[in-house]
mmCIF file of C-alpha atoms in Angstrom:
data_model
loop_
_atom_site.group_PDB
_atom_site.id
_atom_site.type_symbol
_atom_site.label_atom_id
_atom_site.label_comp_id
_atom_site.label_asym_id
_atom_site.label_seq_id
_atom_site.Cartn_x
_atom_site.Cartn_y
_atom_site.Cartn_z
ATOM 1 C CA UNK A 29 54.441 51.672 -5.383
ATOM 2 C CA UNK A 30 57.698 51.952 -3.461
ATOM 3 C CA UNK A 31 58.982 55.122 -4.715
ATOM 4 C CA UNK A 32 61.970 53.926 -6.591
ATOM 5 C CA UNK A 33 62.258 53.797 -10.209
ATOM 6 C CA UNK A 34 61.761 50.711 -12.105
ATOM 7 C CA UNK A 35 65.311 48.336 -12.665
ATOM 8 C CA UNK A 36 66.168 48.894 -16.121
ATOM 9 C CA UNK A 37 69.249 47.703 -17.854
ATOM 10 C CA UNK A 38 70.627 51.755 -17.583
ATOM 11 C CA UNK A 39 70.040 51.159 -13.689
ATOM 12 C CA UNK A 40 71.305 47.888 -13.249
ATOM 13 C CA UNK A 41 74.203 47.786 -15.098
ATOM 14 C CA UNK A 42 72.681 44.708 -16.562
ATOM 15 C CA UNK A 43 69.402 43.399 -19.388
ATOM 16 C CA UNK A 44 69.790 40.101 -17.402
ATOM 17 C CA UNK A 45 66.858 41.020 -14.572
ATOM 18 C CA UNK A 46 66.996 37.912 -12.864
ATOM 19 C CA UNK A 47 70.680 37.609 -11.814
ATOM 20 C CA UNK A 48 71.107 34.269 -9.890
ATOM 21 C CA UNK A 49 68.904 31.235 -10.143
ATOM 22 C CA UNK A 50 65.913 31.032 -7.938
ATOM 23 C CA UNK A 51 64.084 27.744 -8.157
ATOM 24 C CA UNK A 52 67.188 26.208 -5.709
ATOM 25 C CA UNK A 53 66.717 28.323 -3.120
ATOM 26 C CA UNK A 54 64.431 26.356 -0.417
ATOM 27 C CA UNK A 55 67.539 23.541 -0.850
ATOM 28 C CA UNK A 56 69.495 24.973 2.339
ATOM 29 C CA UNK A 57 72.950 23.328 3.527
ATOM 30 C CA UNK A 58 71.177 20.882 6.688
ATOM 31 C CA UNK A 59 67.815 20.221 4.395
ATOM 32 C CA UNK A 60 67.417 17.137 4.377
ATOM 33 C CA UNK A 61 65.729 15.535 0.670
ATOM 34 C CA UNK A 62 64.817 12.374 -0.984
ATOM 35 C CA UNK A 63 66.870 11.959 -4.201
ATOM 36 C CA UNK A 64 67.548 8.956 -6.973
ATOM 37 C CA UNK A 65 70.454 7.548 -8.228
ATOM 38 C CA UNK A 66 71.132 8.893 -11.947
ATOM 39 C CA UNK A 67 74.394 7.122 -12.721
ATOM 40 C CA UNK A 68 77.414 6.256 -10.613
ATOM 41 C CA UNK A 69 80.359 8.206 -11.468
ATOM 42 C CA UNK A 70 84.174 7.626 -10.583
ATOM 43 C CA UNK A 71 84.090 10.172 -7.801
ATOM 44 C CA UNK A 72 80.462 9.417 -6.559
ATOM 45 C CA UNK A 73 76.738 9.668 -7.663
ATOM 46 C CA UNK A 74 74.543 11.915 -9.912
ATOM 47 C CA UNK A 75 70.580 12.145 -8.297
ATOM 48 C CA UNK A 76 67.725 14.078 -8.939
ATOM 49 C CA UNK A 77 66.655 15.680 -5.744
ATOM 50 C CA UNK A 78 62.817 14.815 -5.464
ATOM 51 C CA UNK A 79 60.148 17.600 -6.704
ATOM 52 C CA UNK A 80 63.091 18.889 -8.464
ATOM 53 C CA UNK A 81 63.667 16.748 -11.097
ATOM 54 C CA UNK A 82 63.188 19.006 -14.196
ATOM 55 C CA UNK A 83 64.461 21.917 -12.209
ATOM 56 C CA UNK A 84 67.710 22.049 -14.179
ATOM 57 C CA UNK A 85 69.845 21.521 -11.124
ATOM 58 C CA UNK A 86 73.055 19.702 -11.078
ATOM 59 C CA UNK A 87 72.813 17.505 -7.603
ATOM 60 C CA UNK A 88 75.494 15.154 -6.451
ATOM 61 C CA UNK A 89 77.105 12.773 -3.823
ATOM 62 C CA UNK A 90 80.698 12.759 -3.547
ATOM 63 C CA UNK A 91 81.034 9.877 -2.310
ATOM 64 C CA UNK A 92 85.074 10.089 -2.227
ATOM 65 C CA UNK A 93 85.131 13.115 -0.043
ATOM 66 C CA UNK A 94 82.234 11.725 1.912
ATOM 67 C CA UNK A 95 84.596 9.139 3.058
ATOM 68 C CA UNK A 96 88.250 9.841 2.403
ATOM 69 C CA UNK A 97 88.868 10.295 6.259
ATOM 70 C CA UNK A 98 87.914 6.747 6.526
ATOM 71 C CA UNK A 99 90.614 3.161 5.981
ATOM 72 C CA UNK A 100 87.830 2.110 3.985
ATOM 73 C CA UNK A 101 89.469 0.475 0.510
ATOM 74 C CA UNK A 102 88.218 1.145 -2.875
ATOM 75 C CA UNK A 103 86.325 -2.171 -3.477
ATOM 76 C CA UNK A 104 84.849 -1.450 -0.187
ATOM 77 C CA UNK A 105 83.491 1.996 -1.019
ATOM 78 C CA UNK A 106 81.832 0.984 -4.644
ATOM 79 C CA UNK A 107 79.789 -0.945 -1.983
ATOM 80 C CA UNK A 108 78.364 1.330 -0.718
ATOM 81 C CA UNK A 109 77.559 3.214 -4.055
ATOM 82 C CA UNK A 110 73.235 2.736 -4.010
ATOM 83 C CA UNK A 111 71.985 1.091 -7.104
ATOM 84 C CA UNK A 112 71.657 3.368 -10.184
ATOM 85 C CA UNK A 113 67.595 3.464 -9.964
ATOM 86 C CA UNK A 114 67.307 3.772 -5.876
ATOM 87 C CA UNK A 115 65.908 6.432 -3.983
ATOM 88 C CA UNK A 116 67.656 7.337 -1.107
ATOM 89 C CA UNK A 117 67.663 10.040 1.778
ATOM 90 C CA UNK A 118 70.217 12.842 2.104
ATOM 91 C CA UNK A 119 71.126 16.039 3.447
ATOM 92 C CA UNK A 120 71.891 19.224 1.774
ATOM 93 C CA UNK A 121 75.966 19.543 2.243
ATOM 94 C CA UNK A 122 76.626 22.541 -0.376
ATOM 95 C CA UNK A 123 74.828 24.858 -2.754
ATOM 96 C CA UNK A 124 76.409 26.918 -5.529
ATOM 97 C CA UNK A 125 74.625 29.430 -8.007
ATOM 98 C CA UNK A 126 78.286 30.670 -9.880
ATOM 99 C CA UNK A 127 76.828 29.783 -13.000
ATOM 100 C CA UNK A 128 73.754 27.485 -14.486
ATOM 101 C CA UNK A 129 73.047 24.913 -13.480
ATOM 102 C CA UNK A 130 72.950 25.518 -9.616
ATOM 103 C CA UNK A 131 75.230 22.784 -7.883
ATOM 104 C CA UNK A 132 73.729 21.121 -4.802
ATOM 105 C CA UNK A 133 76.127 18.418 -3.187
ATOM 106 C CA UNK A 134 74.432 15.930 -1.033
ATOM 107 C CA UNK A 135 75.669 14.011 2.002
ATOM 108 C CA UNK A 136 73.874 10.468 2.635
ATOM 109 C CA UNK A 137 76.653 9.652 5.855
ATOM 110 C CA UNK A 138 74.261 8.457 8.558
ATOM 111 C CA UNK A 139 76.023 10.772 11.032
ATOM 112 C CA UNK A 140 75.192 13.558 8.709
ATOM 113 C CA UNK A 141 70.933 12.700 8.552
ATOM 114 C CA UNK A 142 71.469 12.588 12.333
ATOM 115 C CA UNK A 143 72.480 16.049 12.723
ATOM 116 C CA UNK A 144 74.469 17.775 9.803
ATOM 117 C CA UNK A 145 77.430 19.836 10.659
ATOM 118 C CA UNK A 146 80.009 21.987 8.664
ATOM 119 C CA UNK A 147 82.648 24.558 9.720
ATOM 120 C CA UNK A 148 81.815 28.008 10.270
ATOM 121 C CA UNK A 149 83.046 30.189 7.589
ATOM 122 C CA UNK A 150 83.950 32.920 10.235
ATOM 123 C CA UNK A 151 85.742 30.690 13.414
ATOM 124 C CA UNK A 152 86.221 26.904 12.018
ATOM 125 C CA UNK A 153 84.335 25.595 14.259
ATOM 126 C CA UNK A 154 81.887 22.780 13.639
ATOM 127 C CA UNK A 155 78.115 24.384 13.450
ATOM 128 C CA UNK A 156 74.898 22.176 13.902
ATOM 129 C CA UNK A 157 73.543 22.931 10.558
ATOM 130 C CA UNK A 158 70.073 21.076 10.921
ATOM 131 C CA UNK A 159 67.353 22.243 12.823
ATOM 132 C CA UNK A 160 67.132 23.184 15.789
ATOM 133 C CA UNK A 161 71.027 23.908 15.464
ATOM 134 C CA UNK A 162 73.414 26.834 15.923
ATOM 135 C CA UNK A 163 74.072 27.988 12.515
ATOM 136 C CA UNK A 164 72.519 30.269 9.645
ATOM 137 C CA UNK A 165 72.828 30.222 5.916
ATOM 138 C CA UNK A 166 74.296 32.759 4.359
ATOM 139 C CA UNK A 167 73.137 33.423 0.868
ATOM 140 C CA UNK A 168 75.948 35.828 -0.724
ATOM 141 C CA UNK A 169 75.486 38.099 -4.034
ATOM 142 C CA UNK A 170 77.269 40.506 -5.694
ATOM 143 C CA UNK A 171 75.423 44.028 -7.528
ATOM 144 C CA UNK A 172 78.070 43.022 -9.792
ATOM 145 C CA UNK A 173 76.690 40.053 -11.708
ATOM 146 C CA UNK A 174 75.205 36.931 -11.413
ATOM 147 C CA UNK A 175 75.750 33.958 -9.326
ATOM 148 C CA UNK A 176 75.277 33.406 -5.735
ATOM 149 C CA UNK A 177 76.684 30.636 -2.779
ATOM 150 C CA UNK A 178 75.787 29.725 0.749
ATOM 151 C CA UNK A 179 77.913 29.861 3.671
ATOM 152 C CA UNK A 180 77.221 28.643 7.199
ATOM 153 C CA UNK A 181 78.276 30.669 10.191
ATOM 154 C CA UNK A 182 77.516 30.081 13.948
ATOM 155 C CA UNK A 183 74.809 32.467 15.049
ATOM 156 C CA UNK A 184 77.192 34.056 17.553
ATOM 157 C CA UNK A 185 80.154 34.499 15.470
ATOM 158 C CA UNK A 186 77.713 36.784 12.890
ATOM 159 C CA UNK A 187 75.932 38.387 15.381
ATOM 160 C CA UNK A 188 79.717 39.559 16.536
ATOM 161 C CA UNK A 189 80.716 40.589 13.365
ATOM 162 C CA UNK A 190 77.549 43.013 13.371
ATOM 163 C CA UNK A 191 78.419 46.598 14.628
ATOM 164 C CA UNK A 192 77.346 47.331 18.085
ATOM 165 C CA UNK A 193 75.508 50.230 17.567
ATOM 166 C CA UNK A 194 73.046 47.920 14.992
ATOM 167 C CA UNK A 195 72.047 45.858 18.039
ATOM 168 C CA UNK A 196 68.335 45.117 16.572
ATOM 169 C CA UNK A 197 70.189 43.562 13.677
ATOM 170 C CA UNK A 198 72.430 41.231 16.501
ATOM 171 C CA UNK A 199 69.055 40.298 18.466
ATOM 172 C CA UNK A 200 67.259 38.648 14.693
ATOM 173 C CA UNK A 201 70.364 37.335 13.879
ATOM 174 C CA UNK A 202 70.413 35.213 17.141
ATOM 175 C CA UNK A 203 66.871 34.325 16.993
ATOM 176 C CA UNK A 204 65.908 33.777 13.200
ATOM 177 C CA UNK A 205 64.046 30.736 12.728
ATOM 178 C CA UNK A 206 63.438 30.449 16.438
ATOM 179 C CA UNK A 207 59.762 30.806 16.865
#
């Protein structure tokens, strides 16, 4: 018992208990994940991440964005598209819980199973994502109703942002996942 009152709708401003989907939450931005080709789509792909398959999660590739900095032509990128039916390896880019189904969008650039990057939601600067790497997850929620998203922030830009008289909180910040 840990002396505080059962949640009850009265408490928690809410009947809905479970607030934000759960059964996502080991698929990190960096993770990397084995995933087949559903259907090809205009924009891109539509996999099933593997082991979670009847999950109820909505997983991607957009293969546009994936390669819009690129000269590479149209013809050239439906190329590239796997065939419907393949498995193939990819990285964790994105992962939003707004609403059901949660949204996972995969990257399969090579550069990106190498060592996946993405700007830091607090500087802009490019964070090593995978492990080993100089970012953290954030998982953000809101007391105010359901849905959640992950954002990526260097270590050190976080740890900055934490006020310096909560200096314990700055030291596991820096080395979370570190050993």
């Amino acid at each position: 018992m840990t002396g505080q009152p059962p949640l009850t709708p009265a408490l928690s401003g809410s009947s809905d208990v479970e607030r934000f989907e759960t059964t996502s939450l080991p698929l990190m931005p960096g993770r990397r994940v084995r995933a087949k080709v559903l259907s090809h789509q205009p924009w891109g792909l539509l996999v099933a991440i593997a082991g979670y398959e009847d999950a109820g999660i909505s997983a991607s590739v957009d293969m546009i964005a994936l390669y819009s900095g690129t000269a590479i032509g149209h013809d050239d990128l439906l190329a590239l598209f796997p065939p419907v039916g393949s498995e193939i390896d990819a990285v964790v880019q994105q992962v939003r819980r707004s609403h059901p189904p949660a949204s996972i969008r995969l990257s399969i650039l090579p550069a990106d199973l190498e060592c996946f990057t993405w700007p830091c939601e607090f500087c802009g600067e490019r964070a090593v994502v995978s492990p080993g790497g100089d970012a953290v997850v954030l998982d953000v929620r809101s007391n105010d109703g359901p849905g959640s998203l992950s954002m990526i922030a260097h270590r050190h830009c976080l740890a900055e942002r934490i006020r310096p008289e909560n200096g314990g909180e700055r030291l596991r910040v820096l080395g979370l996942g570190r050993g």
